XYZ file of C-alpha atoms in Angstrom:
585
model
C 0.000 0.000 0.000
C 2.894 2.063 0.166
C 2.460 3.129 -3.524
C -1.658 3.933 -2.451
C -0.191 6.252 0.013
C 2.369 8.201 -2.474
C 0.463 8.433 -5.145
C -2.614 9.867 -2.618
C 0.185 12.325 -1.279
C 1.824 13.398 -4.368
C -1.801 14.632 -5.928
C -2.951 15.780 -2.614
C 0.285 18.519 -2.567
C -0.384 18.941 -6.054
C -3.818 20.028 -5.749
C -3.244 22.051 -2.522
C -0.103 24.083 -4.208
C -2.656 24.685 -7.208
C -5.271 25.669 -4.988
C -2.821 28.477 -2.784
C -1.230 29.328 -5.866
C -5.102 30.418 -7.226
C -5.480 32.390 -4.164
C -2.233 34.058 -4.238
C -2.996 35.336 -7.724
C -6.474 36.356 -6.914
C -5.310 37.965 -3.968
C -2.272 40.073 -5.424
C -4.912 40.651 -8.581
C -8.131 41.206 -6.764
C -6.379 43.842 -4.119
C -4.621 45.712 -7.222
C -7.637 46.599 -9.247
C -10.350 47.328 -5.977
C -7.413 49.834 -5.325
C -7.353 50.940 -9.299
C -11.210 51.103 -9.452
C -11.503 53.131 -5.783
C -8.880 55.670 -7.253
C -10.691 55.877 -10.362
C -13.747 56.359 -8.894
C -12.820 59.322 -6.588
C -10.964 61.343 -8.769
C -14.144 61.444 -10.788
C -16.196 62.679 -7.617
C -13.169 65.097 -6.808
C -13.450 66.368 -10.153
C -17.337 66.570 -9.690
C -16.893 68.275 -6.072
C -14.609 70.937 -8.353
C -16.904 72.139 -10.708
C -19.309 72.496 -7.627
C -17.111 74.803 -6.164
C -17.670 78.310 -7.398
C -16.118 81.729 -6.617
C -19.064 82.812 -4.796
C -19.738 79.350 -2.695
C -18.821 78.909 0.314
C -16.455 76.907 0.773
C -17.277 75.044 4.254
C -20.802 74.501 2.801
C -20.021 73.409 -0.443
C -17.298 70.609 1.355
C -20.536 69.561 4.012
C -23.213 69.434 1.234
C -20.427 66.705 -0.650
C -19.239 64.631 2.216
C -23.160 63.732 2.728
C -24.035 63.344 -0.931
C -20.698 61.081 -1.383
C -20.695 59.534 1.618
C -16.688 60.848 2.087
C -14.774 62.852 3.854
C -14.232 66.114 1.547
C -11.675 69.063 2.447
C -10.812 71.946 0.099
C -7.994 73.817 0.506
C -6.524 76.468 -1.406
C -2.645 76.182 -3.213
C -0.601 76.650 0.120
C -2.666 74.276 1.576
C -4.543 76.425 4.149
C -7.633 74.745 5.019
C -11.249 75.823 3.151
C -13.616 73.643 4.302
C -14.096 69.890 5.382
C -16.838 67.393 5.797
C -16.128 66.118 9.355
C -13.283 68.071 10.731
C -13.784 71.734 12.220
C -11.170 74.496 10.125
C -9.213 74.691 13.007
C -8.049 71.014 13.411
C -7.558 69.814 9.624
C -3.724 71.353 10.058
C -1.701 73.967 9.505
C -1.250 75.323 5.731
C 2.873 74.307 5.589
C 2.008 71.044 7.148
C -0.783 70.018 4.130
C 1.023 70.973 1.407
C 3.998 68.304 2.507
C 1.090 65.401 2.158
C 2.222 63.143 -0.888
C -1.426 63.429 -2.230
C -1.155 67.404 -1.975
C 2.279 67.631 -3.731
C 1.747 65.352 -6.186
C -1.528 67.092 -6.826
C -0.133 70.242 -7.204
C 2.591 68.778 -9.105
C 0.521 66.704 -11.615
C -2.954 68.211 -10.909
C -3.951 64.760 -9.441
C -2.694 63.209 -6.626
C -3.303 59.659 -4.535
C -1.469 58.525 -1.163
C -3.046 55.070 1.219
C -2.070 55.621 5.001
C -3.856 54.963 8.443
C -6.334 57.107 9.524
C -6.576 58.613 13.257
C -8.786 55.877 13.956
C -6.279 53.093 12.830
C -7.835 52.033 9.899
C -6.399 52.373 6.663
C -7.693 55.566 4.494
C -7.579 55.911 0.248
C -6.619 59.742 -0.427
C -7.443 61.539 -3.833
C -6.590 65.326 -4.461
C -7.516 66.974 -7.585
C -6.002 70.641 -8.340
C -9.631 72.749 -8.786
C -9.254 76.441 -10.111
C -10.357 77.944 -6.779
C -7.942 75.424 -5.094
C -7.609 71.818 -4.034
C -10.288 69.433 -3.607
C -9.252 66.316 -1.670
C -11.614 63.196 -0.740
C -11.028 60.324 1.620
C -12.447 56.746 1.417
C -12.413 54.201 4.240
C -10.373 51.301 2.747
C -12.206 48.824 5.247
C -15.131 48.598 2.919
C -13.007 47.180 0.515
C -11.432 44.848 2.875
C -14.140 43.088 4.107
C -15.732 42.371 0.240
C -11.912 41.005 0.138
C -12.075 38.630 2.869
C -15.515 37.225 2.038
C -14.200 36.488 -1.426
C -11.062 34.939 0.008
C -12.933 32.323 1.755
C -15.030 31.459 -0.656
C -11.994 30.363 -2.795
C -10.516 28.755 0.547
C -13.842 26.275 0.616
C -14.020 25.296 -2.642
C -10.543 23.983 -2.797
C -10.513 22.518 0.115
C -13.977 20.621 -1.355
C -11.327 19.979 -4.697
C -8.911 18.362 -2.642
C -11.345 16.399 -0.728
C -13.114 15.242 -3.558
C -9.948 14.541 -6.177
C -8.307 12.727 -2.823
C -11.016 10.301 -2.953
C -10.723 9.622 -6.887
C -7.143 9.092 -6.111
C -7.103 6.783 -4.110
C -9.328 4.573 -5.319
C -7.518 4.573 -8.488
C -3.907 4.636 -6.413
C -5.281 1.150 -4.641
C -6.118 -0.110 -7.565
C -2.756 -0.070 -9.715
C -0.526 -0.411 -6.822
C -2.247 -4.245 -6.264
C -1.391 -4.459 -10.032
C 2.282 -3.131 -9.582
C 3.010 -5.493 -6.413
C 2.116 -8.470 -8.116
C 4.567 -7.480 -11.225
C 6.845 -6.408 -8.659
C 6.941 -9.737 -6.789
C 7.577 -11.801 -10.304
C 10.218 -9.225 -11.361
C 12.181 -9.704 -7.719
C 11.622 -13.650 -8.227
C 13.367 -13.070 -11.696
C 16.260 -10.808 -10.806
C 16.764 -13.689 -7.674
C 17.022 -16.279 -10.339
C 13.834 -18.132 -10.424
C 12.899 -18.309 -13.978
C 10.154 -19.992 -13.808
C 7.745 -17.051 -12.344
C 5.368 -15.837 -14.827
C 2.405 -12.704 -14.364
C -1.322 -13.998 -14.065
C -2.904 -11.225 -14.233
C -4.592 -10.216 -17.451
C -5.190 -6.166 -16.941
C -6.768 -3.797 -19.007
C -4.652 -0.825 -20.618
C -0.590 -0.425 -19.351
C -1.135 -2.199 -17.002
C -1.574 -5.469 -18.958
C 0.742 -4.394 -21.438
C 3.173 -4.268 -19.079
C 2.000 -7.978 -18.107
C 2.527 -9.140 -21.203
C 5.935 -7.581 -21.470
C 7.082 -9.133 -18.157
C 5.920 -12.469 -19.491
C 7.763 -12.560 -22.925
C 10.634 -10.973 -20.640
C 11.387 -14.156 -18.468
C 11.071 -16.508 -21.164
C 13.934 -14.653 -23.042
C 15.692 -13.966 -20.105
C 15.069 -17.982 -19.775
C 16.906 -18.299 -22.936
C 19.616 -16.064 -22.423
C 20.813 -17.161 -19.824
C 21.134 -20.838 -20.906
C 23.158 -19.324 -23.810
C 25.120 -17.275 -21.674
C 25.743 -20.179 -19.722
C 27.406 -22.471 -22.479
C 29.432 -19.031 -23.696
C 31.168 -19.126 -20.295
C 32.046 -22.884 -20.277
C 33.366 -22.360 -23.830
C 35.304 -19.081 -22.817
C 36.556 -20.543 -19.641
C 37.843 -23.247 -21.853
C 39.677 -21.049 -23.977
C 40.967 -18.891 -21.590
C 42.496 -22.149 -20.045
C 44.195 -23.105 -23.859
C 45.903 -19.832 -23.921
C 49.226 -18.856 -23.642
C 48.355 -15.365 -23.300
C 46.999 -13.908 -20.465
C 44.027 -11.364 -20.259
C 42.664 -8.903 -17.883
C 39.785 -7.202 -18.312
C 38.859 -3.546 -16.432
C 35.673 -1.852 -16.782
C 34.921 2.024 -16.692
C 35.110 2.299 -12.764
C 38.334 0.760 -13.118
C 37.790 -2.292 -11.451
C 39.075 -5.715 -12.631
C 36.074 -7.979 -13.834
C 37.868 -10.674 -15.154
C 41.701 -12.368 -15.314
C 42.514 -15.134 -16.440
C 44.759 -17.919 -14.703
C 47.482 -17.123 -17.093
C 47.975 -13.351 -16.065
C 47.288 -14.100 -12.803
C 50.637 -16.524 -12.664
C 52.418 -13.758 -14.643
C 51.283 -10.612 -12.789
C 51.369 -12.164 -9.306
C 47.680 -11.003 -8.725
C 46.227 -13.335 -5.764
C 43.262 -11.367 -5.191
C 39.792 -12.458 -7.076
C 37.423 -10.389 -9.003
C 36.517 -7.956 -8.933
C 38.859 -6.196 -7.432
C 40.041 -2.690 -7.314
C 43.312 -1.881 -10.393
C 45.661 -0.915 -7.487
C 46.129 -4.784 -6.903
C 47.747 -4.749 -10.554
C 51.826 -4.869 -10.379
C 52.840 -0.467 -9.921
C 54.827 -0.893 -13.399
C 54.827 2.619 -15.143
C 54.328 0.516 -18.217
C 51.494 -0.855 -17.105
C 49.817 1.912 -15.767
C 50.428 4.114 -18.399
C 48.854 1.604 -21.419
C 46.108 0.847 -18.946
C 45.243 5.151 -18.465
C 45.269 5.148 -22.267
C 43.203 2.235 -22.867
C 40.210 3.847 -20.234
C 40.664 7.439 -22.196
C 39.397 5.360 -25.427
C 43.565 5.151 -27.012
C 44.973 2.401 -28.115
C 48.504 1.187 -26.392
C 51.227 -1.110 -28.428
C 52.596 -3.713 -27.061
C 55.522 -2.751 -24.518
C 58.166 -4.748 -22.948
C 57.822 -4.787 -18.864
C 59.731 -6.687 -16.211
C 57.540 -7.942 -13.080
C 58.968 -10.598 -10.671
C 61.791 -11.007 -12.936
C 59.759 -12.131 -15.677
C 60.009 -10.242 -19.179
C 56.454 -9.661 -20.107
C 55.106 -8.057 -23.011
C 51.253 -6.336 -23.321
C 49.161 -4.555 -24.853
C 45.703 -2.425 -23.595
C 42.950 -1.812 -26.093
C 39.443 -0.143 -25.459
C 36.301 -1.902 -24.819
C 33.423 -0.040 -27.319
C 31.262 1.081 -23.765
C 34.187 1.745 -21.633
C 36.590 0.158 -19.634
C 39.906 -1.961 -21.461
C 41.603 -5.174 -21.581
C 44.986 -6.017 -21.500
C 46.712 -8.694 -23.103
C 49.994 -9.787 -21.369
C 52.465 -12.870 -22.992
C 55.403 -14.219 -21.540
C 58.951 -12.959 -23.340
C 61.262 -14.490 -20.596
C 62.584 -17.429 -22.102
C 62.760 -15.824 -25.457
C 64.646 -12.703 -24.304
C 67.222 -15.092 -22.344
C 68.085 -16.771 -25.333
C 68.383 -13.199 -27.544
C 70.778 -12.108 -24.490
C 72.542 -15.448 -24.613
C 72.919 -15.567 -28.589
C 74.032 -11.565 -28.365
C 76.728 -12.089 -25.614
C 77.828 -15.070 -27.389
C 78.076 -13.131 -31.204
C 79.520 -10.486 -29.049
C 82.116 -12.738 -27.243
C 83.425 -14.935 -30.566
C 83.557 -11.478 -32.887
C 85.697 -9.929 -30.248
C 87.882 -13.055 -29.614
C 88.545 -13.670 -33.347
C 88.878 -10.151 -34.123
C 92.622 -9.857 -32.283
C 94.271 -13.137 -34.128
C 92.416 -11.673 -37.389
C 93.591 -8.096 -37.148
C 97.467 -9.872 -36.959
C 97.137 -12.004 -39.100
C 95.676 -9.220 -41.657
C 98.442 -6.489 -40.733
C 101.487 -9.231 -41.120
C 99.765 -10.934 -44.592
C 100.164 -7.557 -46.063
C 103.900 -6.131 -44.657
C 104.101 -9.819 -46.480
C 103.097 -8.903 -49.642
C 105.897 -6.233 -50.053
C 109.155 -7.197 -51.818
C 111.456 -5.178 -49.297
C 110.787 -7.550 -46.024
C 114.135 -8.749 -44.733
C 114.393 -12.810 -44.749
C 114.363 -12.856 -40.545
C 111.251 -10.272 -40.175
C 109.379 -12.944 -43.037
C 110.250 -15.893 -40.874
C 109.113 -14.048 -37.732
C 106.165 -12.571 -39.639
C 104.706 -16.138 -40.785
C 105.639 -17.063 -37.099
C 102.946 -14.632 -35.805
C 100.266 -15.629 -38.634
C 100.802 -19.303 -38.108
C 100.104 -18.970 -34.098
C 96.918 -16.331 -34.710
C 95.800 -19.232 -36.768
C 96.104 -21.856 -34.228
C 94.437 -19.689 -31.608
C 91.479 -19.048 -33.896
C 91.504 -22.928 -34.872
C 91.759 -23.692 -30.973
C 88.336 -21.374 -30.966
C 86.589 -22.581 -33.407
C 86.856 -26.687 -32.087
C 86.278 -25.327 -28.556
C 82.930 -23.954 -29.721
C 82.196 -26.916 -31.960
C 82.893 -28.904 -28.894
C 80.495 -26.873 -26.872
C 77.906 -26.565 -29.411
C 77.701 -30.573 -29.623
C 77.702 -31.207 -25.988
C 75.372 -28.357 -25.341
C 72.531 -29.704 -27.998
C 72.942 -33.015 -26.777
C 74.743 -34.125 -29.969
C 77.539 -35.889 -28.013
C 76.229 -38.615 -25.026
C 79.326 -39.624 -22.836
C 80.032 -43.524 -22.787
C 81.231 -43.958 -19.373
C 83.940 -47.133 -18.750
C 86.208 -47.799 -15.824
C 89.461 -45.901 -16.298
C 93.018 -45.705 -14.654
C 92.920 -42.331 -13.261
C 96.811 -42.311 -12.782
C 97.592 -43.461 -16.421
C 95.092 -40.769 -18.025
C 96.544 -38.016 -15.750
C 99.861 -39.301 -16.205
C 99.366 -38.661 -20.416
C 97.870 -35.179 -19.604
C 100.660 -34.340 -17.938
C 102.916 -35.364 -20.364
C 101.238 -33.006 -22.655
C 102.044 -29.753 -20.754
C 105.509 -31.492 -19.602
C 107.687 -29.570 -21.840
C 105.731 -26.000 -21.490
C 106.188 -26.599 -17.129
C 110.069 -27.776 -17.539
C 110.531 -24.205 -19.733
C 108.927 -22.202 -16.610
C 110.604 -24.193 -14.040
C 107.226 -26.510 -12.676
C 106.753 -29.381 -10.696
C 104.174 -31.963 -11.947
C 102.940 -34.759 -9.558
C 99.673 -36.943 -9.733
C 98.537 -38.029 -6.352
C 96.095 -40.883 -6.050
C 94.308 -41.794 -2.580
C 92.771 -45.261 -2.074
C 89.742 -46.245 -3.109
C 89.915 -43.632 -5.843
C 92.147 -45.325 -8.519
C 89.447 -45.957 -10.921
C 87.221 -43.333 -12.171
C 83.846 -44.224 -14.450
C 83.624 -41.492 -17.385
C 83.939 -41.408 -21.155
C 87.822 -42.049 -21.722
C 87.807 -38.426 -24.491
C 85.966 -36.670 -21.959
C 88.269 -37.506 -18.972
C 91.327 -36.615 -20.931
C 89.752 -33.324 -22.530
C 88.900 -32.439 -18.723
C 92.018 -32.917 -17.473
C 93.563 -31.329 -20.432
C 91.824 -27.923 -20.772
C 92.355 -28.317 -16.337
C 96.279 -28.963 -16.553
C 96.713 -26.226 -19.928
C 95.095 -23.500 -17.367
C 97.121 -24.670 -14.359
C 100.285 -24.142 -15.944
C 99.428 -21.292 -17.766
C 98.542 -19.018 -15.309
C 101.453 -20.635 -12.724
C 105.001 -19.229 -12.501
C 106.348 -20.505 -10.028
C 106.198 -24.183 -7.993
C 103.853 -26.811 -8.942
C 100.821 -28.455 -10.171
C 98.980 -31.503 -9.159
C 96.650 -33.515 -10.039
C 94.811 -35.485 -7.391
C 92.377 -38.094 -6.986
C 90.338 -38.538 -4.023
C 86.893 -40.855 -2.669
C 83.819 -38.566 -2.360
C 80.185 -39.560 -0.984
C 78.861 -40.313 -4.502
C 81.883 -40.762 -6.973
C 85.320 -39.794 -7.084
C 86.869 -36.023 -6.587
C 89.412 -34.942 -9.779
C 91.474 -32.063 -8.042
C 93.704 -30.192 -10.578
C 95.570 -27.923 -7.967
C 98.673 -25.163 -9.029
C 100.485 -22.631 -6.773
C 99.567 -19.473 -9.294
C 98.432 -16.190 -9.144
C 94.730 -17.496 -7.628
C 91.201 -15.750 -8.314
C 89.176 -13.355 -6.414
C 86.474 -14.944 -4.168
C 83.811 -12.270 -6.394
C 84.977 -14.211 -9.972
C 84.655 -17.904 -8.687
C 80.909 -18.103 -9.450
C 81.463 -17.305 -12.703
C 84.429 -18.523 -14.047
C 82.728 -21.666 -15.343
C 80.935 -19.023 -18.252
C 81.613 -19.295 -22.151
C 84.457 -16.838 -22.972
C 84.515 -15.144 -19.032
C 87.858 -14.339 -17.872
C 89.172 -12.829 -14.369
C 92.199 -10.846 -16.211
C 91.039 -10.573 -20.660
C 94.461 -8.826 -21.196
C 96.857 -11.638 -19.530
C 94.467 -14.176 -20.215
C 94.549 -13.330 -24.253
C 98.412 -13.296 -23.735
C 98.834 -16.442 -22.439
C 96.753 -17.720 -25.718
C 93.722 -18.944 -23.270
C 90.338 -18.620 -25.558
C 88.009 -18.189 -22.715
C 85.932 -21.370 -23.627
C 88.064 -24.297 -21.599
C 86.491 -24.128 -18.192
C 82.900 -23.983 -19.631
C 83.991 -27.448 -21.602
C 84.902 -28.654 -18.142
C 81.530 -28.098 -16.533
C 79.637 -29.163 -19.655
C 81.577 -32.752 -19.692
C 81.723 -32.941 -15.919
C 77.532 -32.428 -15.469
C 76.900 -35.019 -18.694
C 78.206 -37.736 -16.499
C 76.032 -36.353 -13.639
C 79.279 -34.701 -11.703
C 79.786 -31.520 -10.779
C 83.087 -29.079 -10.614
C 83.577 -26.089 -8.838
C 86.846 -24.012 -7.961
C 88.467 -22.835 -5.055
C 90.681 -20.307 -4.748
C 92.353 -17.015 -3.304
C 94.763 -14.129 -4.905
C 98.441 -15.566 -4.835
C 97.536 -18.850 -3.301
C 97.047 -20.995 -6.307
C 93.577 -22.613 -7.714
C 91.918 -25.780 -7.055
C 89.322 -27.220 -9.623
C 87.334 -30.175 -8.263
C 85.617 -32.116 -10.640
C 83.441 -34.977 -9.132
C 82.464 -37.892 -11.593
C 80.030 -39.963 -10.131
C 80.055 -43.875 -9.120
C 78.952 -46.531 -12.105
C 75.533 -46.511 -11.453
C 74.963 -42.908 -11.569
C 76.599 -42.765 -14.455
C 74.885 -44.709 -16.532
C 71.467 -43.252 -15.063
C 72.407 -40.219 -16.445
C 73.639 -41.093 -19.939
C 70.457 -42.494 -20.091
C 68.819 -39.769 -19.907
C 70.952 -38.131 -21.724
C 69.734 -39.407 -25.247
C 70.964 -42.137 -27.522
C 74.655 -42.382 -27.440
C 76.654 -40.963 -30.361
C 80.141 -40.507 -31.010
C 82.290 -38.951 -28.376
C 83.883 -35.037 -28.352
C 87.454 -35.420 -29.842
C 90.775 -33.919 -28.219
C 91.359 -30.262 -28.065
């Protein structure tokens, strides 16, 4: 019934501000011309009282004989307002002459030759003053304003009753009508809340004349496509939750108050969002980036796809505009792809600026070369110099061979049981002559229980070759050893030398393609940067692992640990098929 009661209230104050605004009118209009027509009608008796007034009449009689024919108050005065004759009033008390003439009614009349002023007579009541400007003088008359007053009042309450009898009769209309449609309304209102709550089944019975059963009707063919609808919308979200499961991409959608609607598993894993939707777009990673694409794509802009790092990952997105506000972003993960640019860039970066030293000399000798006036010794010592740039940039190019094959799994070890003192004993014989020349010691120490080694017999020797080559490179003094110790899961290869040592800050890294602790020295002593990333490549197909120890001018150890038979094998299996081993250095 609250609907009966608003609509009854709503026409009620309508009516009622109808009905006061009537009465204001008829007031404001009603009081305006009773004034208009009580002027008019005076100055016509002033001007009647005028011609009355001769040069011979008296004065006193003439005002007497008017105020009873009129029914007014009449007072003549002549033009500096002394006091004729008056109706009611003896001479003597009307006022002095300086005193009249400063009446508005007076000076306007003598200004204008008619005059009119309202104020309150002595008795309280409010007076209606005409003066006319006669030849013998001034004629003035007064009318008692409470005449018109009460005709006022009784008219003002007639219009009072009758709309009060309008309101009282339209309220009744009203309601009954109001009762009426709001039953009507409540029953559409009940199936509507039954269909916004999800039962789908309501339906209207009513069958209404007019709107009302229009509106029925329209409710009616409402839930059955609503009915519809939603079944459809139903199978769209399985099918798009589907999708959004298939792809790589992930996709976040915001709508116009900026609020996150939707994200898919996807960006949620590459964002780090934990939160559910919806959910506010401060929970979004703070990446300028992001933010700014996102601002665009709400302004109705489109924003490319930009590069962004959050949580370490290497994402790239892009933000377009949805066609009734709000945007969605599309975010894919670059990671892996720009680790592999950076690796392929570092690594065209490292073999360009390796080869380009041995290539310059051998250039800048090839031509002095191809002049006739080169002295027999400097040719020697010139094709000296281009034979051992050669053999450094042939040293380069197997070491990366080697290192491309064992990095793309084109090279499986084949692990046997091997000697470890005869293999170290030939690697040592390699660099024999190279430690006599700087004055070296070379001893191979082998503890018990570590005499045998399981690895791939190339492997083992190109380990402890590229090991050894360092060691006595970088040594100057003393000795180097190699030593062979049990460990937990295999046996310990220890290639230790009494050099110049590395920095604790270089260890971690030393094990990179083409890093060096020293380029200049290490370039001199004809190193090519690519031996000790071999090392750990051979070492960890087996299933080992190497690491170094070391401090400035305390010598190097490089422990390589190959593991026992078993684990060995286990790990050329998984490995891949087994193909031909690396060759020598």
């Amino acid at each position: 019934m609250r609907l009966t009661r608003r609509l009854l209230l709503a026409s009620l104050l309508v009516i009622g501000l109808l009905v006061v605004f009537i009465l204001v009118v008829v007031d404001l209009r009603l009081r305006e011309e009773l004034l208009a027509e009580a002027r008019r009608e005076l100055a016509r008796e002033a001007w009647t009282v005028a011609a009355l007034w001769g040069e011979d009449a008296n004065p006193q009689l003439v005002a007497a004989a008017a105020g009873r024919a009129l029914g007014h108050r009449v007072t003549l005065l002549l033009p500096n307002g002394h006091p004729l004759g008056d109706s009611e009033l003896p001479l003597d008390v009307v006022g002095a002459p300086g005193d009249l003439t400063r009446l508005p009614e007076i000076a306007q009349a003598l200004r204008d030759s008619i005059g009119w002023d309202i104020d309150h007579s002595a008795r309280g009541g409010p007076e209606l003053r005409v003066a006319v400007l006669a030849p013998q003088g001034i004629v003035r008359l007064t009318y008692d304003l409470s005449q018109v007053g009460g005709a006022f009042d009784t008219t003002r309450r007639q219009l009072v009753l009758a709309g009060l009898l309008a309101l009282a009769v339209a309220g009744v209309t009203i309601w009954a009508f109001a009762r009426e449609l709001s039953r009507h309304v409540a029953e559409l209102g009940d199936v509507a809340r039954a269909l916004a709550a999800g039962d789908l089944t309501r339906r209207p019975r009513l069958a209404a004349p007019g709107e009302i059963g229009d509106l029925a009707s329209a409710v009616h063919r409402l839930a059955e496509q609503l009915a519809a609808r939603v079944g459809a919308l139903a199978r769209e979200e399985a099918l798009l939750a589907a999708l959004e499961e298939a792809l790589s991409e992930g996709i976040v959608a915001v709508d116009r108050r900026q609020q996150v609607v939707r994200i898919t598993p996807t960006a949620r894993r590459l964002l780090g969002v934990r939160a559910d939707p919806p959910f506010p777009t401060e929970h979004l990673p703070r990446d300028r980036a992001l933010r700014d694409a996102l601002a665009a794509a709400l302004r109705g802009e489109r924003a490319d796809a930009a590069e962004v790092v959050v949580g370490g990952r290497t994402l790239v997105l892009a933000a377009r505009p949805l066609p009734e506000g709000g945007a969605v972003i599309a975010v894919y993960d670059l990671t892996q792809l720009r680790r592999l640019e950076s690796v392929r860039r570092d690594f065209v970066a490292n073999v360009s600026h390796e080869l380009k030293t041995p290539l310059t000399v051998v250039g800048g000798f090839a031509e002095t070369l191809a002049e006739d006036d080169v002295e027999p010794e400097q040719r020697r010592a010139f094709a000296e110099a281009i034979r051992a740039n050669a053999q450094r940039m042939q040293r380069i190019v197997d070491d990366l061979l080697d290192l491309s094959r064992i990095e793309s799994g084109g090279w499986v070890p084949q692990p046997r049981a091997l000697a470890v003192r005869e293999v170290a004993g030939e690697a040592l014989a390699a660099v024999a002559r190279v430690a006599a020349r700087k004055g070296l010691a070379l001893h191979v120490d082998v503890a018990p229980g570590a005499e045998t080694v399981w690895a791939d017999p190339t492997a083992l020797r190109q380990v402890l070759d590229n090991l050894l080559d360092n060691a006595v490179r970088h040594t100057a003094a003393g000795e180097v050893r190699v030593i062979a110790a049990p460990a937990p899961d295999g046996v310990a290869l220890t290639v230790r030398d009494t050099g110049i040592g590395i920095p604790t800050e270089h260890l971690s890294r030393i094990f990179e393609r083409f890093y060096r602790v020293d380029p200049a020295r290490s370039r001199a002593a004809g190193g090519t940067g690519l031996g000790l990333a071999i090392v750990r490549h051979l070492v960890e197909a087996h299933g080992g692992r190497v690491h170094a120890e070391s401090a400035p001018g305390r010598g190097t150890s490089v422990v390589a640990v190959f593991p026992a038979a078993v684990a060995a094998a286990a790990a050329s299996r998984a490995a891949g098929t087994p193909t031909e081993p690396a060759t020598d250095p």
